[in-house]
Tab-separated table of C-alpha atoms in Angstrom:
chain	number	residue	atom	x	y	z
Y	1	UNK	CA	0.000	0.000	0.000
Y	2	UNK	CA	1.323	3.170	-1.162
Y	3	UNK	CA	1.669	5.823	2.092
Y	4	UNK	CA	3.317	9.142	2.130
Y	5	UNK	CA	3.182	9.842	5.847
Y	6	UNK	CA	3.854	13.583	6.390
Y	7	UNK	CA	5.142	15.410	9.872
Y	8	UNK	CA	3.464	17.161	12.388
Y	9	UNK	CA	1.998	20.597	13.025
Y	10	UNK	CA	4.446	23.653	13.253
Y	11	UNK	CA	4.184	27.068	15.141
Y	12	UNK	CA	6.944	28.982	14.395
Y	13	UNK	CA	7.691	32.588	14.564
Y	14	UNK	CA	8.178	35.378	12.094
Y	15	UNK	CA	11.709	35.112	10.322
Y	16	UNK	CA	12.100	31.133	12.027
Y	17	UNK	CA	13.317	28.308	9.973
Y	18	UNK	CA	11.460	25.459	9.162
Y	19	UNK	CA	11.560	21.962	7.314
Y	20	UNK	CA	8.988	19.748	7.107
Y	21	UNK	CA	9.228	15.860	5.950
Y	22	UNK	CA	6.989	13.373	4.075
Y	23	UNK	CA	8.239	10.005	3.914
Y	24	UNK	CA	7.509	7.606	1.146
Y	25	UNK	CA	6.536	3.564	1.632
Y	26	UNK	CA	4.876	1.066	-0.115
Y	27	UNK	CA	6.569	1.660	-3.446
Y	28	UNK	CA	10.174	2.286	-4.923
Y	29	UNK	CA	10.459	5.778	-3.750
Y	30	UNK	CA	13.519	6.392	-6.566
Y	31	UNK	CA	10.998	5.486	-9.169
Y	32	UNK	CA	8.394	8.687	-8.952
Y	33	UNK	CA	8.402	12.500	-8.589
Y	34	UNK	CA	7.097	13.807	-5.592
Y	35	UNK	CA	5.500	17.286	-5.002
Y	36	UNK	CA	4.589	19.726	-3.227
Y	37	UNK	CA	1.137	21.702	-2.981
Y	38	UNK	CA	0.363	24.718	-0.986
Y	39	UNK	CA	-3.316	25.860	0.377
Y	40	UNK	CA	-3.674	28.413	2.243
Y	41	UNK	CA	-6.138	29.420	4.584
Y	42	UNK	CA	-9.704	29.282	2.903
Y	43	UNK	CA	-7.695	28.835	-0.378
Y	44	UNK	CA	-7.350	26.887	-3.414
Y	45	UNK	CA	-4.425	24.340	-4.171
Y	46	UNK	CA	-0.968	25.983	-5.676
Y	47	UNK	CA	1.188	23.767	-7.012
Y	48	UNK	CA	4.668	24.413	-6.037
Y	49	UNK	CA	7.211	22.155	-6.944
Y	50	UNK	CA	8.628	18.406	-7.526
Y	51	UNK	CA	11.637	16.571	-6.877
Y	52	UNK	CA	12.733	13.013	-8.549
Y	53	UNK	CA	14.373	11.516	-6.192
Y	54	UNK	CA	16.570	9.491	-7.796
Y	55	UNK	CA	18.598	12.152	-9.301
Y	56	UNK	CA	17.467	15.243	-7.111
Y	57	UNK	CA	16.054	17.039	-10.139
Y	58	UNK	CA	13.367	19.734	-9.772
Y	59	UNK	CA	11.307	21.690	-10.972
Y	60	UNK	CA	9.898	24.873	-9.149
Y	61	UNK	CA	6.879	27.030	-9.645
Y	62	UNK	CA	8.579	30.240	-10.448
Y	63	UNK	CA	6.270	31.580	-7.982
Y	64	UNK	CA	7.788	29.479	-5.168
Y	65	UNK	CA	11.446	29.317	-6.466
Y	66	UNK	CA	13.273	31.344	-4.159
Y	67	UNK	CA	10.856	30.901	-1.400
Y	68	UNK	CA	11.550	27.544	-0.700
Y	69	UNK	CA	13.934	24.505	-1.194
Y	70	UNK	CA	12.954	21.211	-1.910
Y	71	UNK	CA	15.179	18.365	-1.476
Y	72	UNK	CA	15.124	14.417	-0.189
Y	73	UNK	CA	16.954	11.865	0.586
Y	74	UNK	CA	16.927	8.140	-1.021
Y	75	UNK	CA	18.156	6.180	2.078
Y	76	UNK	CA	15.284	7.629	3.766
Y	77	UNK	CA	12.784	7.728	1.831
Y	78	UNK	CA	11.708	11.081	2.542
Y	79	UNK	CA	11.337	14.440	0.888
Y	80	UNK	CA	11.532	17.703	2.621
Y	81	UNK	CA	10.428	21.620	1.848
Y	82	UNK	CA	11.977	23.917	3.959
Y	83	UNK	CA	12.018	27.872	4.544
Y	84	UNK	CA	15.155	29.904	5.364
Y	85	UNK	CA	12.745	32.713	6.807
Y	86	UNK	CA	9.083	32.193	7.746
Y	87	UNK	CA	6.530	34.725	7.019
Y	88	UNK	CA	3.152	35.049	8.110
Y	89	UNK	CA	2.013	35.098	4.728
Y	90	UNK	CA	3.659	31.244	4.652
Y	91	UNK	CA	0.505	30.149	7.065
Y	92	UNK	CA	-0.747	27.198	5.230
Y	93	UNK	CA	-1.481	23.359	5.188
Y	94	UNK	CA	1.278	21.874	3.102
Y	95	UNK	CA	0.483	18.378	0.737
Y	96	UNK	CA	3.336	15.717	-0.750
Y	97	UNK	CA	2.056	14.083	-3.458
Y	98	UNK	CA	3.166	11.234	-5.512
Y	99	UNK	CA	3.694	12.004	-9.235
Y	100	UNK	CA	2.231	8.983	-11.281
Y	101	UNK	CA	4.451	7.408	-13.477
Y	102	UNK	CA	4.589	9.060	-17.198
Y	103	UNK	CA	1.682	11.552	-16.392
Y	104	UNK	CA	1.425	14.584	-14.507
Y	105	UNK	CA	-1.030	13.837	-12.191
Y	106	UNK	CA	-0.459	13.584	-8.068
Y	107	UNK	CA	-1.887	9.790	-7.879
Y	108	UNK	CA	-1.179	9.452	-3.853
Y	109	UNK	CA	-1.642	12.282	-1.513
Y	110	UNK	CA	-0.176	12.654	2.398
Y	111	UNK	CA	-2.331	13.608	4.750
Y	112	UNK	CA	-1.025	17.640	4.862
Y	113	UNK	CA	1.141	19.754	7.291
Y	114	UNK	CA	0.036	22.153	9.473
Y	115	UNK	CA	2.067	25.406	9.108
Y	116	UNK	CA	1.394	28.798	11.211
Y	117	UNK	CA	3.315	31.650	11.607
Y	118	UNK	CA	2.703	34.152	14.291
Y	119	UNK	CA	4.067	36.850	16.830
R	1	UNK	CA	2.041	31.152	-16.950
R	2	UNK	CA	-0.828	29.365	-18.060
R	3	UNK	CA	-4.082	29.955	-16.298
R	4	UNK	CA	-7.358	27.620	-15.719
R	5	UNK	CA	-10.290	28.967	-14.819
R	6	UNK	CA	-13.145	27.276	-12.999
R	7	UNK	CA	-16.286	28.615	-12.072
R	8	UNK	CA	-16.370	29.467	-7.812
R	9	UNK	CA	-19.394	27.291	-7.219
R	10	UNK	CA	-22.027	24.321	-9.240
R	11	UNK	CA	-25.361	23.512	-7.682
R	12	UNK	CA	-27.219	20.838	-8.136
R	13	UNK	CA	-30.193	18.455	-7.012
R	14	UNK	CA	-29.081	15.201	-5.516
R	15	UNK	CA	-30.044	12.135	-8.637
R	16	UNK	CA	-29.014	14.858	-11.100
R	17	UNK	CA	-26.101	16.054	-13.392
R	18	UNK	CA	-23.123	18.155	-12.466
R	19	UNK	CA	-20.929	19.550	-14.719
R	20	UNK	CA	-17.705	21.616	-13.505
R	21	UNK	CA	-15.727	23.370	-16.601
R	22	UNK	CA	-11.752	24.337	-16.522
R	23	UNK	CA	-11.135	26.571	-19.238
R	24	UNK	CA	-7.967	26.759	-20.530
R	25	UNK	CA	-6.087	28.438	-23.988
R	26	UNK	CA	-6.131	25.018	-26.227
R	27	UNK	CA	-6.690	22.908	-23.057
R	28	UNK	CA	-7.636	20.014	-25.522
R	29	UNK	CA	-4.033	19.722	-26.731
R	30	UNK	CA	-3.058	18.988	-22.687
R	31	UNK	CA	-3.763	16.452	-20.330
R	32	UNK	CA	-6.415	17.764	-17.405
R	33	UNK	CA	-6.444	15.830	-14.485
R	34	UNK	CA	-9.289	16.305	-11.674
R	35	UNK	CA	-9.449	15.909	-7.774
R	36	UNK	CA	-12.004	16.216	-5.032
R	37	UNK	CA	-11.174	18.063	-1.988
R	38	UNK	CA	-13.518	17.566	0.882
R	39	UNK	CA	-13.594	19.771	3.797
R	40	UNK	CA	-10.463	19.110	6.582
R	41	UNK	CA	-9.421	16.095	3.807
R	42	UNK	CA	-6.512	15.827	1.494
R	43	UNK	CA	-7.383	16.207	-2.131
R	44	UNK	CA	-8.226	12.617	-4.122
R	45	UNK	CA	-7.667	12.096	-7.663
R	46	UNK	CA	-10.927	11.183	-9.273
R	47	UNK	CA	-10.056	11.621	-13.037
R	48	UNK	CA	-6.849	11.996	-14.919
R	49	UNK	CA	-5.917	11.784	-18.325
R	50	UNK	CA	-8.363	13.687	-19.642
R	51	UNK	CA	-11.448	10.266	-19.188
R	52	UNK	CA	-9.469	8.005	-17.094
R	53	UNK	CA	-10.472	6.644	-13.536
R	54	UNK	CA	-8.438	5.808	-10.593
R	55	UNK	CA	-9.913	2.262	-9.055
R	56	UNK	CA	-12.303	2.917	-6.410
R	57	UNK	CA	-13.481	6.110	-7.974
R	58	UNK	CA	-17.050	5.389	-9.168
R	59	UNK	CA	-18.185	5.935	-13.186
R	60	UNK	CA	-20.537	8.377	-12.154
R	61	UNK	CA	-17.313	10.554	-12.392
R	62	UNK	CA	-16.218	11.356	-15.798
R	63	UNK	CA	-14.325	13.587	-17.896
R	64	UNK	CA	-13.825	15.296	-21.288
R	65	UNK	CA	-11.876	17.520	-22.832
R	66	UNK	CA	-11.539	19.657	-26.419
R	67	UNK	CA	-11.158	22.916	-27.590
R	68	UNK	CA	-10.836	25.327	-24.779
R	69	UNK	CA	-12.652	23.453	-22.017
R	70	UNK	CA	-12.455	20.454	-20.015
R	71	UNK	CA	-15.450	19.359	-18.262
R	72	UNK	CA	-15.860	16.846	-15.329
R	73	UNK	CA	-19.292	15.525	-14.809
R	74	UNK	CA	-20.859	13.710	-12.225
R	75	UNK	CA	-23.798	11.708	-12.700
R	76	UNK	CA	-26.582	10.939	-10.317
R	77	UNK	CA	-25.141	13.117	-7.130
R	78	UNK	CA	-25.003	12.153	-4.043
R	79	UNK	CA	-24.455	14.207	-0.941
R	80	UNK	CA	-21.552	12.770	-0.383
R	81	UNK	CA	-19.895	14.629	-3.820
R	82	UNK	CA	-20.413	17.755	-2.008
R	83	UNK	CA	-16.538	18.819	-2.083
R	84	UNK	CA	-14.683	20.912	-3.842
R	85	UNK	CA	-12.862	20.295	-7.070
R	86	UNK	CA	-9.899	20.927	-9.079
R	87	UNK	CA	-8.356	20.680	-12.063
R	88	UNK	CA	-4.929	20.498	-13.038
R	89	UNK	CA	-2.503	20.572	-16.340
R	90	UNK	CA	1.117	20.527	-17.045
R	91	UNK	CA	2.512	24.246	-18.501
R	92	UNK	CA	5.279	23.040	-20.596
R	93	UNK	CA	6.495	26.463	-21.205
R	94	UNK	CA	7.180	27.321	-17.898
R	95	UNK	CA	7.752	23.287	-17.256
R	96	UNK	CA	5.559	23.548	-14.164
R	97	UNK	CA	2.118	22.131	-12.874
R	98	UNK	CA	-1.078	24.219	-12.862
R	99	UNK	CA	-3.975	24.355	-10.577
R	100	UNK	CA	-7.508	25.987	-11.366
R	101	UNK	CA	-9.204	27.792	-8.563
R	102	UNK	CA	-11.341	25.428	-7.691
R	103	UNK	CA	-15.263	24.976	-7.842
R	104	UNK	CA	-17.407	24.321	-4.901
R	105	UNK	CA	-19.533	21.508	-5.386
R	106	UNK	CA	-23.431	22.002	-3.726
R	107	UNK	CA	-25.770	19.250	-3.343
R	108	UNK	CA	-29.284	20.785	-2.700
């Protein structure tokens, strides 16, 4: 059974730094892209970036390149986003998502990350 | 960047039709792909490929696409489609996904 199994909640603080994790099992997790998807409070989805895991390439939404890094790790299974210097404007419930094999669809979902930033 | 634009909200009487466009410049020369988001859930793929169905995801959910809009349509709602949905393409110029806005789903 395919699982992406994302990590907890975060408060953090104006200007903070932040990663969050979402951990791949049930499949070869070298073998798909996995992605990222932002929704903000009351909001739609965004679709920010992906990573292939196997060789670490990616591919950002210009409107998130910059923001945010994307990276993982094969012995782990596990991809991360992470922020050099939360805003509040970064409040949101982050998604991983598996990329189906030769489409561009998100085929597997986790179950979303919590992220608030406040004073 | 490429833009898809779905209406805000569909209403519709539970046993009948809903339709829910994504409009797109030539969207019928891309690959649309749908999901249902329903409240405090993470989304669920329900169509992709244009017509294609994940298993598990009944055939009263189907979809089409030409021209300058895709369509997914739902036959015989059920309360339990009330959700909102999405649609989604690849941009190949900018070599990026695309959401639409979304479109909130109302059973009657």
């Amino acid at each position: 059974e395919v699982q992406l199994v994302q990590s907890g909640a975060e408060v953090k603080g104006p200007g903070e730094s932040l990663k969050i994790s979402c951990k791949g099992s049930g499949y070869t997790f070298t073998s798909n892209w996995i992605g990222w998807v932002r929704q903000m409070p009351g909001k739609g989805l965004e679709w920010m970036g992906i990573i292939y895991p196997s060789d670490s390439d990616i591919r950002y939404n210009p409107s998130f390149q910059g923001q945010v890094t994307i990276s993982a790790d094969k012995s782990t299974s596990t991809a991360y986003l992470q922020w050099g210097s939360l805003k509040a404007s970064d409040t949101a419930i982050y998604y991983c998502a598996r990329g189906a094999s030769g489409s561009s669809y998100f085929d597997f979902w986790g179950q979303g990350s919590l992220v608030a930033v406040s004073s | 960047s490429y833009v898809l634009t779905q209406p805000p909200s569909v209403s519709v009487a539970p046993g009948q039709t809903a339709k829910i466009t994504c409009g797109g410049n030539n969207i019928g020369s891309k690959r649309v792909h749908w999901y249902q988001q329903r409240p405090g859930q993470a989304p669920l793929l329900v169509v992709y490929d244009d017509t294609d169905r994940p298993s598990g995801i009944p055939e009263r959910f189907s979809g089409s696409n030409s021209g300058n809009t895709a369509t997914l349509t739902i036959s015989r709602v059920e309360a339990g489609d009330e959700a909102d949905y999405y649609c989604q393409v690849w941009d190949v110029n900018s070599d990026h996904g695309v959401f639409g806005g979304g479109t909130k789903l109302t059973v009657l």
